[in-house]
Amino acid sequence: MKILVINSGSSSIKYQLFSMPQEKILARGLLERIGLSCSVLHHSREGNSELEISKQIRNHHQGLKVVLEVLSHPEYGAVEDIDEIDAVGHRVVHGGEKYTASCLVDDDLVSTVREFCELAPLHNPHNLAGIEACQKLLPSVPQVAVFDTAFHQSIADHAYLYAIPYLYYEKYRVRRYGFHGTSHRYVALRAAQILGQPLTDLRVITCHLGNGCSITAVKGGKSVETSMGFTPLEGLVMGTRSGDLDPAVAFYLMEKLGLSASQMKQILNKKSGLLGVSEVSNDMRDIWKAKEAGNPRADLSLRIFWHRLKKYIGAYAAVMNGLDALIFTAGIGENDCQTREKVCQGMDYLGIEIDKDRNAAIQGEEAVISTDSSRVKVLVVPTNEELMIAQDTYQIAKGKTEGQ
Ligand code: ADP
């Protein structure tokens, strides 16, 4: 079965064409600058060098049309005809409380995704544009939505509710939703496979440390706690986001500086985190360079980042009554051995013992980095949200075909 995985952003479409169940990538690409002056498509097919096409592309519909043309191009394509595409899997950020798993796209799903545009304005409208374009261009092909929020729908009410008037939950659905769910689910499943144990027997903490950072407690295969909340602003320190903060800080600054709600939102989302503290960059590699050059604020931003992460690991071990595996993923988690070492330092009380040499040798590959005697296994697992989307889409599309 050939499965096309689509991740549409505000001005971009990322895609991968998989052959399933072999999990083989036949082609992949990135279309950038949709709606801007000069759009560029970078496309590559297995065994072929990268192709770059510059073309004016006005919207997602036009963008996907070009992607489908390239995928079926006689020279660069991976299929002879787009009819060979059996199903499309879409990344969708917000599925609200309704979607607890990946699901076939129907009218109801489209209206839920639209409804949650208000809570995920930077993602859901563009995810929806991708779905609607595919529905028009591939009308008889099943479309599957894979939600970032779905994995966290197993979290109990005492963990997803904020202690504010209940009315705001009832009326406006203000609660913790959690994000990065597809990544947390993928790395937890993969870690269990690497350890040769069923995920249902394990208590796992997954640390997704990219530009956005979140941490999840996975008990018996289900998400029981996660650090991002009503929006992706809560929790860990991120590239430009503050993460946790006394809400009174925002009121104080708004009153003191006469800031509007949207100005405050901008400060907490775009000007805080590693960038805000270091005043160097939101990129971890730049922070390291500055620290090594003796910049004390770069050093401070790192210490705040590590401290927050460590605090959450302890809290989540408490929530699960112990811990069997700790997993690091995404740009920082996969590549930054010093962050992994710092965070694991002084956690022997929990049974975490990192093997410094093993850890230092690992960059961007799957590995166990704890000592053989460590009670808690510590792993690096590169995330692969596209593969998780392809797997879900394959299962759902297969079920649909078999049910026909
Ligand atoms: P996104 O959330 O955009 O997918 P990534 O998962 O690619 O982000 O993570 C980006 C982060 O990973 C950046 O802060 C980047 O500096 C960091 N990163 C990438 N490679 C390294 C490395 N070798 N050492 C430290 N940090 C790294």
Coordinates of C-alpha atoms and ligand atoms in Angstrom, one line a residue:
M1 CA 0.0 0.0 0.0
K2 CA 1.3 3.5 -0.8
I3 CA 0.6 6.1 1.8
L4 CA 1.3 9.8 1.4
V5 CA 2.0 11.6 4.6
I6 CA 1.2 15.3 4.6
N7 CA 2.2 18.0 7.2
S8 CA 0.9 21.3 6.0
G9 CA 2.0 24.5 7.8
S10 CA 1.2 28.1 7.2
S11 CA 3.4 28.5 4.2
S12 CA 4.8 25.0 3.7
I13 CA 3.9 21.4 2.9
K14 CA 6.1 18.6 4.1
Y15 CA 5.4 15.2 2.5
Q16 CA 6.7 11.6 2.5
L17 CA 5.5 8.8 0.3
F18 CA 5.7 5.4 2.1
S19 CA 5.4 1.9 0.9
M20 CA 3.6 0.1 3.7
P21 CA 3.8 -2.2 5.6
Q22 CA 7.5 -2.3 4.6
E23 CA 7.9 1.3 6.0
K24 CA 10.0 2.2 3.0
I25 CA 10.2 5.8 2.0
L26 CA 9.7 6.1 -1.7
A27 CA 10.0 9.9 -2.0
R28 CA 9.9 13.0 0.2
G29 CA 10.0 16.7 0.0
L30 CA 9.3 20.1 1.3
L31 CA 7.4 22.9 -0.5
E32 CA 8.2 26.3 1.1
R33 CA 7.0 29.8 0.7
I34 CA 3.5 29.1 -0.3
G35 CA 1.7 32.4 -1.0
L36 CA 5.0 34.3 -1.0
S37 CA 6.9 35.7 -3.9
C38 CA 8.9 32.7 -4.9
S39 CA 7.8 29.2 -3.7
V40 CA 10.4 26.4 -3.8
L41 CA 9.9 22.7 -3.8
H42 CA 12.7 20.4 -2.7
H43 CA 11.9 16.9 -3.7
S44 CA 13.9 13.7 -3.6
R45 CA 13.2 10.1 -4.6
E46 CA 15.0 7.1 -3.2
G47 CA 18.3 6.8 -5.1
N48 CA 17.9 10.1 -6.9
S49 CA 19.5 13.4 -6.2
E50 CA 17.4 16.3 -4.9
L51 CA 15.3 18.2 -7.3
E52 CA 14.5 21.9 -6.8
I53 CA 11.6 23.6 -8.5
S54 CA 10.9 27.4 -8.1
K55 CA 7.4 28.3 -9.0
Q56 CA 4.8 30.8 -7.9
I57 CA 2.3 28.9 -5.7
R58 CA -0.6 30.8 -4.3
N59 CA -2.2 28.3 -1.9
H60 CA -2.2 24.8 -0.5
H61 CA -4.5 23.4 -3.2
Q62 CA -2.1 24.6 -5.9
G63 CA 0.9 23.4 -3.8
L64 CA -0.5 19.9 -3.4
K65 CA -1.2 19.7 -7.1
V66 CA 2.4 20.4 -7.8
V67 CA 3.5 17.8 -5.2
L68 CA 1.3 15.2 -6.9
E69 CA 2.7 16.1 -10.3
V70 CA 6.2 15.6 -9.0
L71 CA 5.3 12.4 -7.3
S72 CA 4.1 11.0 -10.6
H73 CA 6.7 12.6 -12.8
P74 CA 8.2 10.1 -15.3
E75 CA 11.8 11.0 -14.2
Y76 CA 11.6 12.2 -10.6
G77 CA 8.4 10.5 -9.5
A78 CA 7.9 7.5 -7.3
V79 CA 4.6 6.3 -8.9
E80 CA 3.5 6.0 -12.5
D81 CA 0.1 7.5 -11.7
I82 CA -1.3 9.2 -8.7
D83 CA -4.0 6.6 -8.6
E84 CA -1.4 4.3 -7.0
I85 CA -1.7 6.4 -3.8
D86 CA -3.9 4.3 -1.6
A87 CA -4.4 6.7 1.4
V88 CA -3.3 10.0 2.7
G89 CA -2.3 10.6 6.4
H90 CA -2.5 14.2 7.6
R91 CA -0.8 15.7 10.7
V92 CA -3.5 17.7 12.6
V93 CA -2.5 19.6 15.7
H94 CA -5.7 20.0 17.6
G95 CA -8.5 17.4 17.8
G96 CA -10.0 18.7 21.0
E97 CA -11.7 16.2 23.3
K98 CA -13.4 14.4 20.6
Y99 CA -10.6 12.5 19.0
T100 CA -8.7 10.0 21.2
A101 CA -7.1 8.3 18.2
S102 CA -6.3 8.7 14.5
C103 CA -9.5 8.7 12.4
L104 CA -10.8 8.7 8.9
V105 CA -11.6 12.2 7.7
D106 CA -15.3 12.9 7.3
D107 CA -17.5 16.0 7.5
D108 CA -17.8 15.8 11.2
L109 CA -14.0 15.6 11.6
V110 CA -13.5 18.6 9.3
S111 CA -15.9 20.6 11.4
T112 CA -14.1 19.7 14.6
V113 CA -10.8 20.6 13.2
R114 CA -12.3 23.9 12.1
E115 CA -13.8 24.5 15.5
F116 CA -10.4 24.1 17.1
C117 CA -8.8 26.7 14.8
E118 CA -9.5 29.2 17.6
L119 CA -7.3 27.2 20.0
A120 CA -4.6 26.3 17.5
P121 CA -4.6 29.3 15.1
L122 CA -1.0 28.7 13.9
H123 CA -1.7 25.1 12.9
N124 CA -5.3 23.9 12.5
P125 CA -6.3 26.2 9.6
H126 CA -3.3 25.1 7.6
N127 CA -3.8 21.4 8.5
L128 CA -7.3 21.8 7.3
A129 CA -6.2 23.5 4.1
G130 CA -4.1 20.4 3.3
I131 CA -7.0 18.0 4.0
E132 CA -9.4 20.0 1.9
A133 CA -6.9 20.2 -1.0
C134 CA -6.4 16.4 -0.9
Q135 CA -10.1 15.8 -0.8
K136 CA -10.5 17.8 -4.0
L137 CA -7.4 16.4 -5.8
L138 CA -7.8 12.8 -4.7
P139 CA -11.5 12.5 -4.1
S140 CA -11.7 8.7 -3.9
V141 CA -8.7 8.2 -1.7
P142 CA -9.2 7.7 2.1
Q143 CA -7.8 10.5 4.2
V144 CA -6.8 9.9 7.8
A145 CA -6.2 12.6 10.4
V146 CA -3.5 11.9 13.0
F147 CA -3.8 14.4 15.9
D148 CA -1.1 15.7 18.1
T149 CA -3.6 15.9 21.0
A150 CA -5.1 12.4 20.7
F151 CA -2.5 10.5 22.6
H152 CA -3.0 12.7 25.7
Q153 CA -6.8 12.1 25.8
S154 CA -6.2 9.3 28.2
I155 CA -5.1 11.8 30.9
A156 CA -7.4 11.8 33.9
D157 CA -9.6 14.8 34.8
H158 CA -7.6 15.5 37.9
A159 CA -4.5 16.0 35.7
Y160 CA -6.1 17.8 32.8
L161 CA -8.2 20.3 34.7
Y162 CA -6.9 23.6 36.0
A163 CA -8.0 24.7 39.4
I164 CA -10.0 27.7 38.0
P165 CA -13.8 28.0 38.0
Y166 CA -15.2 24.9 36.5
L167 CA -17.5 26.9 34.4
Y168 CA -14.6 27.8 32.1
Y169 CA -14.1 24.1 31.3
E170 CA -17.8 23.5 30.8
K171 CA -18.4 26.5 28.7
Y172 CA -15.1 27.1 26.9
R173 CA -13.3 23.7 27.2
V174 CA -10.3 25.3 29.0
R175 CA -8.2 22.3 30.1
R176 CA -4.9 20.7 29.4
Y177 CA -4.8 19.1 25.9
G178 CA -1.1 18.4 25.5
F179 CA 0.7 18.4 22.2
H180 CA 3.6 16.5 20.4
G181 CA 1.4 13.3 21.1
T182 CA 2.5 11.6 17.9
S183 CA 6.1 12.0 18.8
H184 CA 5.7 10.9 22.4
R185 CA 3.7 7.8 21.3
Y186 CA 6.2 6.9 18.6
V187 CA 9.3 7.1 20.9
A188 CA 7.6 5.3 23.8
L189 CA 6.6 2.4 21.4
R190 CA 10.0 2.3 19.9
A191 CA 11.8 2.3 23.3
A192 CA 9.7 -0.7 24.4
Q193 CA 10.7 -2.5 21.2
I194 CA 14.3 -1.7 21.8
L195 CA 14.1 -2.9 25.4
G196 CA 12.2 -6.0 24.3
Q197 CA 9.4 -5.4 26.8
P198 CA 5.7 -4.7 26.2
L199 CA 5.0 -1.0 26.6
T200 CA 1.9 -2.0 28.7
D201 CA 4.3 -3.2 31.4
L202 CA 6.4 0.0 31.5
R203 CA 6.4 3.4 33.2
V204 CA 8.1 5.7 30.8
I205 CA 9.0 9.4 30.6
T206 CA 9.4 10.8 27.1
C207 CA 11.3 14.1 26.7
H208 CA 10.6 15.8 23.3
L209 CA 13.2 18.6 23.2
G210 CA 13.1 20.5 20.0
N211 CA 12.3 24.1 19.3
G212 CA 9.1 23.3 21.2
C213 CA 9.7 21.1 24.3
S214 CA 7.4 18.8 26.1
I215 CA 7.6 15.9 28.5
T216 CA 5.1 13.1 29.0
A217 CA 4.5 10.4 31.5
V218 CA 3.4 7.2 29.8
K219 CA 2.1 4.4 32.1
G220 CA 1.0 1.1 30.6
G221 CA 1.2 2.6 27.1
K222 CA -1.1 5.5 28.0
S223 CA -0.3 9.2 28.4
V224 CA -1.1 10.0 32.1
E225 CA 0.5 13.5 32.3
T226 CA 2.1 15.9 29.9
S227 CA 3.6 19.4 30.3
M228 CA 2.1 21.4 27.5
G229 CA -1.4 22.5 28.4
F230 CA -4.3 24.4 27.0
T231 CA -1.7 25.7 24.5
P232 CA 1.9 24.7 23.8
L233 CA 3.1 27.5 26.0
E234 CA 3.0 25.6 29.3
G235 CA 5.7 23.4 30.8
L236 CA 9.4 23.2 29.9
V237 CA 11.6 26.0 28.9
M238 CA 11.7 26.2 25.0
G239 CA 13.5 28.0 22.3
T240 CA 11.3 31.2 22.5
R241 CA 8.5 30.1 24.9
S242 CA 8.7 30.6 28.7
G243 CA 7.0 27.4 29.7
D244 CA 5.6 27.5 33.3
L245 CA 5.2 30.9 35.0
D246 CA 3.3 32.3 37.8
P247 CA 0.3 33.8 35.9
A248 CA 0.6 36.9 38.1
V249 CA 3.9 37.8 36.3
A250 CA 1.8 38.4 33.1
F251 CA -0.7 40.7 34.9
Y252 CA 2.1 42.6 36.7
L253 CA 3.9 43.3 33.5
M254 CA 0.8 44.2 31.6
E255 CA -0.2 46.7 34.2
K256 CA 3.3 48.0 34.7
L257 CA 4.2 48.4 31.1
G258 CA 0.6 49.0 29.7
L259 CA 0.9 45.9 27.5
S260 CA -2.1 44.5 25.7
A261 CA -3.0 40.8 26.0
S262 CA -1.7 40.1 22.5
Q263 CA 1.6 41.9 23.3
M264 CA 2.0 39.8 26.4
K265 CA 1.2 36.6 24.4
Q266 CA 3.9 37.6 21.9
I267 CA 6.5 38.1 24.7
L268 CA 5.8 34.8 26.3
N269 CA 5.7 32.8 23.0
K270 CA 8.3 34.5 20.9
K271 CA 10.7 36.4 23.1
S272 CA 11.1 34.2 26.2
G273 CA 12.7 30.8 26.8
L274 CA 16.4 30.2 25.9
L275 CA 16.3 33.4 23.7
G276 CA 14.7 35.6 26.4
V277 CA 17.2 34.6 29.1
S278 CA 20.4 34.4 27.0
E279 CA 19.6 37.2 24.6
V280 CA 21.7 35.2 22.2
S281 CA 19.5 32.8 20.3
N282 CA 16.6 30.3 20.5
D283 CA 18.9 27.7 19.0
M284 CA 20.6 25.4 21.4
R285 CA 23.7 25.2 19.2
D286 CA 24.2 28.9 19.4
I287 CA 23.6 28.9 23.1
W288 CA 26.4 26.3 23.5
K289 CA 28.8 28.4 21.4
A290 CA 28.1 31.5 23.5
K291 CA 28.5 29.5 26.8
E292 CA 31.8 28.1 25.6
A293 CA 32.9 31.7 24.8
G294 CA 32.1 32.6 28.4
N295 CA 28.7 34.3 28.0
P296 CA 27.2 34.0 31.6
R297 CA 23.6 34.4 30.4
A298 CA 23.9 31.6 27.9
D299 CA 25.1 29.5 30.8
L300 CA 22.2 30.7 33.0
S301 CA 19.6 29.9 30.3
L302 CA 21.0 26.3 30.0
R303 CA 20.8 25.9 33.8
I304 CA 17.2 27.0 33.9
F305 CA 16.4 24.7 31.0
W306 CA 18.0 21.7 32.7
H307 CA 16.5 22.5 36.1
R308 CA 12.9 22.7 34.8
L309 CA 13.3 19.4 32.9
K310 CA 14.7 17.6 36.0
K311 CA 11.9 18.9 38.2
Y312 CA 9.3 17.4 35.7
I313 CA 11.1 14.1 35.6
G314 CA 10.9 13.8 39.4
A315 CA 7.2 14.9 39.3
Y316 CA 6.3 12.4 36.6
A317 CA 8.1 9.6 38.4
A318 CA 6.0 10.5 41.5
V319 CA 2.8 10.4 39.4
M320 CA 3.6 6.9 38.1
N321 CA 4.9 5.6 41.4
G322 CA 8.3 4.9 39.8
L323 CA 10.1 4.8 36.5
D324 CA 11.4 2.1 34.1
A325 CA 12.6 4.2 31.1
L326 CA 13.6 7.7 30.3
I327 CA 13.7 8.7 26.7
F328 CA 15.2 11.7 24.9
T329 CA 14.1 12.8 21.5
A330 CA 13.9 15.7 19.0
G331 CA 16.8 18.0 18.0
I332 CA 18.2 18.7 21.5
G333 CA 17.2 15.3 23.0
E334 CA 18.8 13.4 20.1
N335 CA 21.9 15.4 19.6
D336 CA 22.9 17.2 22.8
C337 CA 24.7 14.7 25.0
Q338 CA 25.7 17.4 27.5
T339 CA 22.1 18.3 28.2
R340 CA 21.2 14.6 28.6
E341 CA 24.1 14.2 31.0
K342 CA 23.3 17.3 33.1
V343 CA 19.6 16.3 33.4
C344 CA 20.4 12.8 34.5
Q345 CA 23.1 13.9 37.0
G346 CA 22.1 13.4 40.6
M347 CA 19.1 11.2 39.9
D348 CA 20.6 8.0 41.3
Y349 CA 18.0 8.1 44.0
L350 CA 15.5 7.4 41.2
G351 CA 17.6 4.6 39.8
I352 CA 18.9 6.7 36.8
E353 CA 22.6 6.1 36.0
I354 CA 23.9 7.3 32.7
D355 CA 26.9 5.8 31.1
K356 CA 29.0 8.9 30.2
D357 CA 30.9 7.3 27.4
R358 CA 27.9 5.7 25.8
N359 CA 26.0 9.0 26.1
A360 CA 28.8 11.0 24.6
A361 CA 29.1 8.7 21.6
I362 CA 25.4 9.1 20.6
Q363 CA 24.1 11.7 18.2
G364 CA 20.8 11.2 16.3
E365 CA 20.6 7.5 16.6
E366 CA 18.8 4.9 18.7
A367 CA 20.7 3.8 21.7
V368 CA 20.5 2.8 25.4
I369 CA 22.8 5.3 27.2
S370 CA 22.3 4.1 30.8
T371 CA 24.8 1.8 32.6
D372 CA 24.0 -1.9 32.5
S373 CA 23.2 -1.8 36.2
S374 CA 21.0 1.3 36.0
R375 CA 17.5 0.4 37.3
V376 CA 16.0 3.0 34.9
K377 CA 16.9 2.5 31.3
V378 CA 17.8 5.8 29.6
L379 CA 17.4 5.9 25.8
V380 CA 17.9 8.1 22.8
V381 CA 15.2 7.5 20.2
P382 CA 15.0 9.8 17.2
T383 CA 11.4 10.8 16.7
N384 CA 9.6 9.9 13.5
E385 CA 6.2 11.4 13.4
E386 CA 5.8 10.8 9.7
L387 CA 6.3 7.0 10.2
M388 CA 3.8 7.0 13.0
I389 CA 1.3 8.8 10.8
A390 CA 2.0 6.3 8.0
Q391 CA 1.5 3.4 10.3
D392 CA -1.9 4.7 11.6
T393 CA -3.0 5.6 8.1
Y394 CA -2.1 2.1 6.9
Q395 CA -4.0 0.4 9.7
I396 CA -7.1 2.5 9.2
A397 CA -7.0 2.3 5.4
K398 CA -6.4 -1.5 5.5
G399 CA -9.4 -1.8 7.9
K400 CA -11.5 0.2 5.5
T401 CA -10.5 -2.0 2.5
E402 CA -11.1 -5.2 4.4
G403 CA -14.5 -4.0 5.6
Q404 CA -15.6 -3.3 2.0
Ligands
ADP1 P1 11.5 21.4 15.7 O1 10.8 21.5 17.0 O2 11.5 22.7 14.9 O3 11.2 20.2 14.9 P2 14.1 20.2 16.2 O4 13.5 18.9 16.7 O5 14.7 20.1 14.9 O6 13.0 21.3 16.2 O7 15.1 20.8 17.3 C1 15.7 22.0 17.1 C2 16.6 22.2 18.3 O8 17.6 21.2 18.3 C3 17.4 23.5 18.1 O9 17.5 24.2 19.4 C4 18.8 23.0 17.8 O10 19.8 23.9 18.2 C5 18.9 21.7 18.5 N1 20.0 20.9 18.0 C6 20.1 20.3 16.8 N2 21.3 19.7 16.7 C7 21.9 19.9 17.9 C8 23.2 19.5 18.5 N3 24.1 18.8 17.8 N4 23.5 19.9 19.7 C9 22.6 20.7 20.4 N5 21.4 21.0 20.0 C10 21.1 20.7 18.8

